[in-house]
Amino acid sequence: MARAEKIKNNRKVYEAIIKQQFSFLDRDLKQEIKDMINNCTFLGKNKVEAAEIYYIVQQSVELSESSVFYYLELYRATKNLSTPKSKSTKEKYKRVCTMLSDIIEKAIEDGRPINDMVRYRKNKQVLTAEEAQQHLELVSHEGVTLQELIDHLVSLKK
């Protein structure tokens, strides 16, 4: 008698990475994914492509054999590659996708960045109480020109 398939709910990961390309993933997370794939003994010598597995997890709301294989076929069709047909290969892909989903879910729960571009965002600049008071005094004066206000704001930015 065959055992029932376990379907993994992937909604949390799906919502976090649906707009994230594999190439923009955080370096540490990307390396962790590649290490996981390379350390999978059940894959044998035919390892899978990390971007391919990421695409499947990114597109799937739930990870079942049918959904994994559907997105695998879509990915392979866009790359003009042949699609594996065997049942064991489908099970392997589902297993690797589940492991990848767990890694990303753990990263989300730990608060680690998913996107590598986060480090390039500028920090928001906040006025100190003294600078805010100076600006309010300058604004409240009548006869202050617009250029003087702009110059003052530019001097605060430095």
Short mmCIF file of N, CA and C in Angstrom, two decimals:
data_model
loop_
_atom_site.label_atom_id
_atom_site.label_comp_id
_atom_site.label_asym_id
_atom_site.label_seq_id
_atom_site.Cartn_x
_atom_site.Cartn_y
_atom_site.Cartn_z
N MET A 1 0.84 -1.18 0.00
CA MET A 1 0.00 0.00 0.00
C MET A 1 0.89 1.26 0.00
N ALA A 2 0.60 2.19 -0.83
CA ALA A 2 1.39 3.41 -0.95
C ALA A 2 1.07 4.36 0.20
N ARG A 3 2.09 5.06 0.63
CA ARG A 3 1.85 6.03 1.70
C ARG A 3 1.33 7.34 1.10
N ALA A 4 0.59 8.05 1.91
CA ALA A 4 0.00 9.31 1.45
C ALA A 4 1.09 10.37 1.32
N GLU A 5 0.96 11.18 0.31
CA GLU A 5 1.93 12.24 0.07
C GLU A 5 1.74 13.37 1.09
N LYS A 6 2.86 13.85 1.63
CA LYS A 6 2.81 14.99 2.54
C LYS A 6 2.99 16.26 1.71
N ILE A 7 2.03 17.14 1.82
CA ILE A 7 2.08 18.40 1.09
C ILE A 7 2.50 19.50 2.06
N LYS A 8 3.59 20.18 1.71
CA LYS A 8 4.13 21.24 2.57
C LYS A 8 3.51 22.58 2.20
N ASN A 9 3.02 23.27 3.21
CA ASN A 9 2.48 24.62 3.01
C ASN A 9 3.67 25.57 2.85
N ASN A 10 3.74 26.23 1.72
CA ASN A 10 4.88 27.08 1.37
C ASN A 10 4.49 28.55 1.29
N ARG A 11 3.32 28.92 1.81
CA ARG A 11 2.81 30.27 1.64
C ARG A 11 3.73 31.34 2.23
N LYS A 12 4.27 31.09 3.41
CA LYS A 12 5.14 32.08 4.07
C LYS A 12 6.37 32.38 3.21
N VAL A 13 6.99 31.34 2.70
CA VAL A 13 8.18 31.50 1.85
C VAL A 13 7.78 32.13 0.52
N TYR A 14 6.68 31.68 -0.04
CA TYR A 14 6.18 32.19 -1.32
C TYR A 14 6.01 33.71 -1.25
N GLU A 15 5.36 34.19 -0.18
CA GLU A 15 5.11 35.63 -0.05
C GLU A 15 6.40 36.42 0.16
N ALA A 16 7.39 35.79 0.77
CA ALA A 16 8.65 36.49 1.04
C ALA A 16 9.54 36.59 -0.19
N ILE A 17 9.48 35.58 -1.08
CA ILE A 17 10.45 35.56 -2.18
C ILE A 17 9.84 35.64 -3.57
N ILE A 18 8.54 35.86 -3.68
CA ILE A 18 7.91 35.85 -5.00
C ILE A 18 8.52 36.88 -5.94
N LYS A 19 8.98 38.00 -5.42
CA LYS A 19 9.56 39.03 -6.28
C LYS A 19 11.08 39.07 -6.22
N GLN A 20 11.69 38.09 -5.58
CA GLN A 20 13.14 38.05 -5.43
C GLN A 20 13.75 37.11 -6.47
N GLN A 21 14.64 37.60 -7.29
CA GLN A 21 15.34 36.73 -8.23
C GLN A 21 16.46 36.00 -7.49
N PHE A 22 16.83 34.84 -8.01
CA PHE A 22 17.89 34.05 -7.39
C PHE A 22 19.21 34.81 -7.38
N SER A 23 19.47 35.57 -8.43
CA SER A 23 20.74 36.30 -8.52
C SER A 23 20.85 37.41 -7.49
N PHE A 24 19.72 37.88 -6.92
CA PHE A 24 19.75 38.94 -5.93
C PHE A 24 19.64 38.42 -4.50
N LEU A 25 19.68 37.11 -4.31
CA LEU A 25 19.62 36.56 -2.96
C LEU A 25 20.87 36.93 -2.18
N ASP A 26 20.74 36.97 -0.88
CA ASP A 26 21.87 37.23 0.00
C ASP A 26 22.95 36.18 -0.23
N ARG A 27 24.21 36.60 -0.22
CA ARG A 27 25.33 35.68 -0.50
C ARG A 27 25.35 34.49 0.44
N ASP A 28 25.15 34.74 1.72
CA ASP A 28 25.20 33.65 2.70
C ASP A 28 24.07 32.66 2.45
N LEU A 29 22.89 33.16 2.16
CA LEU A 29 21.74 32.30 1.90
C LEU A 29 21.96 31.50 0.62
N LYS A 30 22.51 32.15 -0.40
CA LYS A 30 22.78 31.46 -1.65
C LYS A 30 23.81 30.35 -1.44
N GLN A 31 24.83 30.62 -0.65
CA GLN A 31 25.86 29.61 -0.37
C GLN A 31 25.27 28.46 0.44
N GLU A 32 24.38 28.78 1.37
CA GLU A 32 23.73 27.75 2.17
C GLU A 32 22.87 26.83 1.28
N ILE A 33 22.22 27.41 0.30
CA ILE A 33 21.41 26.63 -0.64
C ILE A 33 22.30 25.71 -1.47
N LYS A 34 23.39 26.25 -1.98
CA LYS A 34 24.30 25.44 -2.80
C LYS A 34 24.93 24.32 -1.97
N ASP A 35 25.30 24.61 -0.74
CA ASP A 35 25.85 23.57 0.14
C ASP A 35 24.83 22.48 0.42
N MET A 36 23.59 22.87 0.64
CA MET A 36 22.53 21.89 0.90
C MET A 36 22.37 20.96 -0.30
N ILE A 37 22.39 21.52 -1.49
CA ILE A 37 22.23 20.69 -2.70
C ILE A 37 23.44 19.77 -2.88
N ASN A 38 24.63 20.30 -2.64
CA ASN A 38 25.83 19.48 -2.80
C ASN A 38 25.94 18.38 -1.75
N ASN A 39 25.36 18.59 -0.58
CA ASN A 39 25.43 17.60 0.48
C ASN A 39 24.27 16.61 0.47
N CYS A 40 23.37 16.72 -0.48
CA CYS A 40 22.25 15.78 -0.58
C CYS A 40 22.77 14.47 -1.18
N THR A 41 22.87 13.45 -0.36
CA THR A 41 23.38 12.16 -0.83
C THR A 41 22.36 11.44 -1.70
N PHE A 42 21.09 11.69 -1.48
CA PHE A 42 20.06 10.99 -2.24
C PHE A 42 19.99 11.43 -3.70
N LEU A 43 20.65 12.56 -4.05
CA LEU A 43 20.66 13.01 -5.44
C LEU A 43 21.67 12.22 -6.28
N GLY A 44 22.63 11.60 -5.63
CA GLY A 44 23.65 10.87 -6.37
C GLY A 44 24.60 11.83 -7.04
N LYS A 45 25.15 11.41 -8.18
CA LYS A 45 26.12 12.28 -8.87
C LYS A 45 25.44 13.33 -9.74
N ASN A 46 24.16 13.18 -10.02
CA ASN A 46 23.43 14.13 -10.85
C ASN A 46 22.78 15.20 -9.96
N LYS A 47 23.54 16.23 -9.64
CA LYS A 47 23.04 17.30 -8.80
C LYS A 47 22.08 18.18 -9.59
N VAL A 48 21.23 18.88 -8.88
CA VAL A 48 20.27 19.78 -9.52
C VAL A 48 20.80 21.21 -9.45
N GLU A 49 20.29 22.03 -10.32
CA GLU A 49 20.70 23.43 -10.38
C GLU A 49 19.99 24.21 -9.27
N ALA A 50 20.73 25.04 -8.54
CA ALA A 50 20.16 25.79 -7.42
C ALA A 50 19.09 26.77 -7.91
N ALA A 51 19.33 27.42 -9.04
CA ALA A 51 18.35 28.39 -9.55
C ALA A 51 17.06 27.69 -9.95
N GLU A 52 17.16 26.47 -10.43
CA GLU A 52 15.99 25.70 -10.84
C GLU A 52 15.12 25.36 -9.62
N ILE A 53 15.75 24.90 -8.56
CA ILE A 53 15.03 24.57 -7.33
C ILE A 53 14.43 25.83 -6.71
N TYR A 54 15.20 26.91 -6.72
CA TYR A 54 14.70 28.18 -6.18
C TYR A 54 13.46 28.64 -6.94
N TYR A 55 13.48 28.51 -8.27
CA TYR A 55 12.33 28.92 -9.08
C TYR A 55 11.09 28.13 -8.69
N ILE A 56 11.26 26.84 -8.48
CA ILE A 56 10.11 26.00 -8.12
C ILE A 56 9.53 26.43 -6.78
N VAL A 57 10.40 26.65 -5.79
CA VAL A 57 9.95 27.06 -4.45
C VAL A 57 9.33 28.45 -4.51
N GLN A 58 9.90 29.31 -5.32
CA GLN A 58 9.41 30.68 -5.45
C GLN A 58 7.99 30.72 -6.04
N GLN A 59 7.68 29.83 -6.94
CA GLN A 59 6.40 29.85 -7.63
C GLN A 59 5.30 29.06 -6.92
N SER A 60 5.67 28.13 -6.05
CA SER A 60 4.70 27.21 -5.45
C SER A 60 4.16 27.72 -4.12
N VAL A 61 2.85 27.73 -3.99
CA VAL A 61 2.22 28.08 -2.72
C VAL A 61 2.25 26.88 -1.78
N GLU A 62 2.16 25.69 -2.37
CA GLU A 62 2.30 24.46 -1.60
C GLU A 62 3.18 23.50 -2.39
N LEU A 63 3.98 22.73 -1.67
CA LEU A 63 4.91 21.83 -2.33
C LEU A 63 4.36 20.42 -2.35
N SER A 64 3.82 20.04 -3.48
CA SER A 64 3.38 18.67 -3.71
C SER A 64 4.13 18.17 -4.94
N GLU A 65 4.10 16.87 -5.16
CA GLU A 65 4.80 16.32 -6.32
C GLU A 65 4.30 16.94 -7.62
N SER A 66 3.00 17.08 -7.72
CA SER A 66 2.43 17.61 -8.97
C SER A 66 2.81 19.07 -9.19
N SER A 67 2.75 19.90 -8.14
CA SER A 67 3.10 21.32 -8.32
C SER A 67 4.59 21.50 -8.59
N VAL A 68 5.43 20.72 -7.89
CA VAL A 68 6.87 20.79 -8.11
C VAL A 68 7.20 20.41 -9.55
N PHE A 69 6.59 19.33 -10.02
CA PHE A 69 6.88 18.88 -11.38
C PHE A 69 6.32 19.85 -12.42
N TYR A 70 5.19 20.46 -12.13
CA TYR A 70 4.60 21.44 -13.05
C TYR A 70 5.56 22.63 -13.23
N TYR A 71 6.06 23.18 -12.13
CA TYR A 71 6.96 24.33 -12.23
C TYR A 71 8.33 23.93 -12.76
N LEU A 72 8.73 22.69 -12.54
CA LEU A 72 9.97 22.19 -13.14
C LEU A 72 9.83 22.15 -14.66
N GLU A 73 8.69 21.67 -15.14
CA GLU A 73 8.45 21.65 -16.58
C GLU A 73 8.44 23.06 -17.17
N LEU A 74 7.82 24.01 -16.47
CA LEU A 74 7.81 25.39 -16.94
C LEU A 74 9.22 25.96 -17.03
N TYR A 75 10.01 25.73 -15.98
CA TYR A 75 11.38 26.25 -15.95
C TYR A 75 12.20 25.63 -17.07
N ARG A 76 12.09 24.31 -17.22
CA ARG A 76 12.88 23.61 -18.25
C ARG A 76 12.43 24.02 -19.65
N ALA A 77 11.15 24.31 -19.84
CA ALA A 77 10.66 24.72 -21.15
C ALA A 77 11.24 26.07 -21.55
N THR A 78 11.38 26.99 -20.58
CA THR A 78 11.95 28.30 -20.89
C THR A 78 13.44 28.21 -21.22
N LYS A 79 14.11 27.18 -20.70
CA LYS A 79 15.55 27.00 -20.94
C LYS A 79 15.82 26.00 -22.06
N ASN A 80 14.77 25.49 -22.70
CA ASN A 80 14.88 24.49 -23.77
C ASN A 80 15.63 23.24 -23.32
N LEU A 81 15.32 22.76 -22.14
CA LEU A 81 15.92 21.55 -21.60
C LEU A 81 14.86 20.45 -21.54
N SER A 82 15.32 19.22 -21.54
CA SER A 82 14.37 18.10 -21.43
C SER A 82 13.92 17.95 -19.98
N THR A 83 12.74 17.39 -19.79
CA THR A 83 12.16 17.21 -18.46
C THR A 83 12.25 15.75 -18.06
N PRO A 84 12.72 15.47 -16.84
CA PRO A 84 12.76 14.07 -16.39
C PRO A 84 11.34 13.52 -16.20
N LYS A 85 11.18 12.22 -16.44
CA LYS A 85 9.85 11.64 -16.40
C LYS A 85 9.65 10.64 -15.26
N SER A 86 10.71 10.17 -14.65
CA SER A 86 10.57 9.07 -13.68
C SER A 86 9.98 9.55 -12.36
N LYS A 87 9.30 8.62 -11.69
CA LYS A 87 8.67 8.89 -10.39
C LYS A 87 9.72 9.22 -9.34
N SER A 88 10.84 8.52 -9.36
CA SER A 88 11.89 8.75 -8.35
C SER A 88 12.49 10.15 -8.49
N THR A 89 12.61 10.62 -9.73
CA THR A 89 13.14 11.97 -9.95
C THR A 89 12.17 13.01 -9.42
N LYS A 90 10.89 12.80 -9.63
CA LYS A 90 9.88 13.72 -9.10
C LYS A 90 9.97 13.78 -7.57
N GLU A 91 10.15 12.63 -6.93
CA GLU A 91 10.26 12.58 -5.47
C GLU A 91 11.51 13.30 -4.99
N LYS A 92 12.61 13.15 -5.72
CA LYS A 92 13.86 13.82 -5.35
C LYS A 92 13.72 15.34 -5.44
N TYR A 93 13.10 15.79 -6.52
CA TYR A 93 12.91 17.24 -6.67
C TYR A 93 12.02 17.78 -5.56
N LYS A 94 10.98 17.05 -5.23
CA LYS A 94 10.09 17.50 -4.16
C LYS A 94 10.85 17.56 -2.84
N ARG A 95 11.67 16.57 -2.57
CA ARG A 95 12.44 16.53 -1.32
C ARG A 95 13.42 17.70 -1.23
N VAL A 96 14.12 17.97 -2.32
CA VAL A 96 15.08 19.09 -2.34
C VAL A 96 14.33 20.42 -2.19
N CYS A 97 13.20 20.56 -2.85
CA CYS A 97 12.40 21.80 -2.75
C CYS A 97 11.91 22.01 -1.32
N THR A 98 11.52 20.93 -0.66
CA THR A 98 11.07 21.03 0.73
C THR A 98 12.22 21.46 1.63
N MET A 99 13.40 20.92 1.39
CA MET A 99 14.57 21.31 2.18
C MET A 99 14.92 22.78 1.96
N LEU A 100 14.85 23.23 0.71
CA LEU A 100 15.13 24.63 0.40
C LEU A 100 14.10 25.54 1.06
N SER A 101 12.85 25.15 1.01
CA SER A 101 11.80 25.93 1.65
C SER A 101 12.05 26.05 3.16
N ASP A 102 12.49 24.97 3.77
CA ASP A 102 12.81 25.01 5.21
C ASP A 102 13.95 25.96 5.51
N ILE A 103 14.97 25.97 4.65
CA ILE A 103 16.12 26.88 4.84
C ILE A 103 15.67 28.34 4.75
N ILE A 104 14.87 28.66 3.76
CA ILE A 104 14.41 30.04 3.59
C ILE A 104 13.47 30.43 4.72
N GLU A 105 12.61 29.51 5.12
CA GLU A 105 11.68 29.78 6.22
C GLU A 105 12.45 30.06 7.52
N LYS A 106 13.50 29.30 7.76
CA LYS A 106 14.33 29.52 8.96
C LYS A 106 15.03 30.88 8.89
N ALA A 107 15.50 31.24 7.70
CA ALA A 107 16.14 32.55 7.53
C ALA A 107 15.15 33.68 7.80
N ILE A 108 13.91 33.52 7.37
CA ILE A 108 12.88 34.53 7.61
C ILE A 108 12.60 34.65 9.10
N GLU A 109 12.47 33.50 9.77
CA GLU A 109 12.18 33.51 11.21
C GLU A 109 13.33 34.10 12.02
N ASP A 110 14.57 33.88 11.56
CA ASP A 110 15.74 34.41 12.25
C ASP A 110 15.96 35.89 11.96
N GLY A 111 15.23 36.42 10.99
CA GLY A 111 15.36 37.84 10.65
C GLY A 111 16.54 38.13 9.74
N ARG A 112 17.10 37.10 9.11
CA ARG A 112 18.22 37.30 8.19
C ARG A 112 17.71 37.93 6.90
N PRO A 113 18.53 38.75 6.24
CA PRO A 113 18.09 39.35 4.99
C PRO A 113 17.98 38.32 3.88
N ILE A 114 16.95 38.42 3.07
CA ILE A 114 16.76 37.53 1.93
C ILE A 114 17.41 38.16 0.69
N ASN A 115 17.26 39.46 0.57
CA ASN A 115 17.75 40.20 -0.59
C ASN A 115 19.13 40.75 -0.29
N ASP A 116 20.07 40.56 -1.22
CA ASP A 116 21.43 41.05 -1.06
C ASP A 116 21.52 42.56 -1.22
N MET A 117 20.51 43.18 -1.81
CA MET A 117 20.55 44.61 -2.06
C MET A 117 20.26 45.43 -0.80
N VAL A 118 19.87 44.80 0.30
CA VAL A 118 19.53 45.52 1.53
C VAL A 118 20.71 46.34 2.02
N ARG A 119 21.92 45.81 1.86
CA ARG A 119 23.10 46.52 2.37
C ARG A 119 23.37 47.83 1.64
N TYR A 120 22.78 48.01 0.45
CA TYR A 120 23.03 49.22 -0.33
C TYR A 120 21.99 50.31 -0.10
N ARG A 121 20.98 50.01 0.69
CA ARG A 121 19.97 51.03 0.99
C ARG A 121 20.56 52.08 1.91
N LYS A 122 20.19 53.33 1.66
CA LYS A 122 20.67 54.40 2.52
C LYS A 122 19.87 54.42 3.81
N ASN A 123 20.55 54.73 4.89
CA ASN A 123 19.87 54.87 6.17
C ASN A 123 19.09 56.18 6.18
N LYS A 124 17.96 56.17 6.82
CA LYS A 124 17.17 57.39 6.93
C LYS A 124 17.87 58.34 7.87
N GLN A 125 17.93 59.61 7.45
CA GLN A 125 18.58 60.62 8.26
C GLN A 125 17.53 61.29 9.14
N VAL A 126 17.79 61.35 10.43
CA VAL A 126 16.84 61.92 11.37
C VAL A 126 17.45 63.18 11.97
N LEU A 127 16.62 64.22 12.08
CA LEU A 127 17.08 65.48 12.69
C LEU A 127 17.20 65.33 14.20
N THR A 128 18.22 65.96 14.74
CA THR A 128 18.32 66.01 16.19
C THR A 128 17.34 67.08 16.68
N ALA A 129 17.09 67.11 17.95
CA ALA A 129 16.15 68.09 18.51
C ALA A 129 16.65 69.52 18.28
N GLU A 130 17.96 69.70 18.39
CA GLU A 130 18.55 71.03 18.19
C GLU A 130 18.38 71.49 16.74
N GLU A 131 18.64 70.59 15.76
CA GLU A 131 18.50 70.93 14.35
C GLU A 131 17.04 71.21 14.00
N ALA A 132 16.13 70.44 14.55
CA ALA A 132 14.70 70.65 14.30
C ALA A 132 14.26 72.01 14.84
N GLN A 133 14.75 72.36 16.03
CA GLN A 133 14.40 73.65 16.62
C GLN A 133 14.93 74.80 15.76
N GLN A 134 16.16 74.69 15.27
CA GLN A 134 16.72 75.71 14.39
C GLN A 134 15.87 75.88 13.13
N HIS A 135 15.47 74.77 12.56
CA HIS A 135 14.69 74.84 11.33
C HIS A 135 13.31 75.47 11.58
N LEU A 136 12.68 75.10 12.69
CA LEU A 136 11.37 75.68 13.01
C LEU A 136 11.47 77.18 13.25
N GLU A 137 12.53 77.63 13.90
CA GLU A 137 12.73 79.06 14.11
C GLU A 137 12.92 79.79 12.79
N LEU A 138 13.68 79.17 11.89
CA LEU A 138 13.92 79.78 10.59
C LEU A 138 12.62 79.87 9.77
N VAL A 139 11.81 78.83 9.83
CA VAL A 139 10.56 78.80 9.08
C VAL A 139 9.55 79.79 9.65
N SER A 140 9.55 79.96 10.96
CA SER A 140 8.57 80.84 11.58
C SER A 140 8.86 82.33 11.36
N HIS A 141 10.10 82.68 11.00
CA HIS A 141 10.43 84.08 10.73
C HIS A 141 9.80 84.54 9.43
N GLU A 142 9.23 85.74 9.47
CA GLU A 142 8.70 86.32 8.24
C GLU A 142 9.85 86.95 7.48
N GLY A 143 9.76 86.91 6.17
CA GLY A 143 10.78 87.54 5.34
C GLY A 143 11.93 86.60 5.00
N VAL A 144 11.84 85.34 5.38
CA VAL A 144 12.89 84.38 5.03
C VAL A 144 12.63 83.91 3.60
N THR A 145 13.66 83.96 2.80
CA THR A 145 13.47 83.56 1.40
C THR A 145 13.51 82.04 1.29
N LEU A 146 12.96 81.59 0.20
CA LEU A 146 12.93 80.16 -0.08
C LEU A 146 14.35 79.62 -0.23
N GLN A 147 15.23 80.40 -0.83
CA GLN A 147 16.61 79.96 -1.01
C GLN A 147 17.31 79.76 0.33
N GLU A 148 17.03 80.64 1.30
CA GLU A 148 17.63 80.48 2.63
C GLU A 148 17.15 79.19 3.29
N LEU A 149 15.87 78.86 3.13
CA LEU A 149 15.34 77.60 3.67
C LEU A 149 16.01 76.40 3.01
N ILE A 150 16.17 76.47 1.70
CA ILE A 150 16.81 75.37 0.97
C ILE A 150 18.25 75.22 1.41
N ASP A 151 18.96 76.33 1.54
CA ASP A 151 20.36 76.29 1.98
C ASP A 151 20.48 75.68 3.38
N HIS A 152 19.53 76.02 4.24
CA HIS A 152 19.56 75.47 5.59
C HIS A 152 19.34 73.95 5.57
N LEU A 153 18.37 73.50 4.77
CA LEU A 153 18.11 72.06 4.66
C LEU A 153 19.31 71.32 4.07
N VAL A 154 19.96 71.93 3.09
CA VAL A 154 21.16 71.31 2.48
C VAL A 154 22.27 71.21 3.52
N SER A 155 22.42 72.23 4.35
CA SER A 155 23.47 72.20 5.38
C SER A 155 23.18 71.11 6.42
N LEU A 156 21.91 70.82 6.67
CA LEU A 156 21.55 69.75 7.61
C LEU A 156 21.86 68.36 7.06
N LYS A 157 21.82 68.23 5.74
CA LYS A 157 22.04 66.93 5.11
C LYS A 157 23.50 66.47 5.22
N LYS A 158 24.42 67.42 5.31
CA LYS A 158 25.85 67.08 5.35
C LYS A 158 26.27 66.38 6.59
#
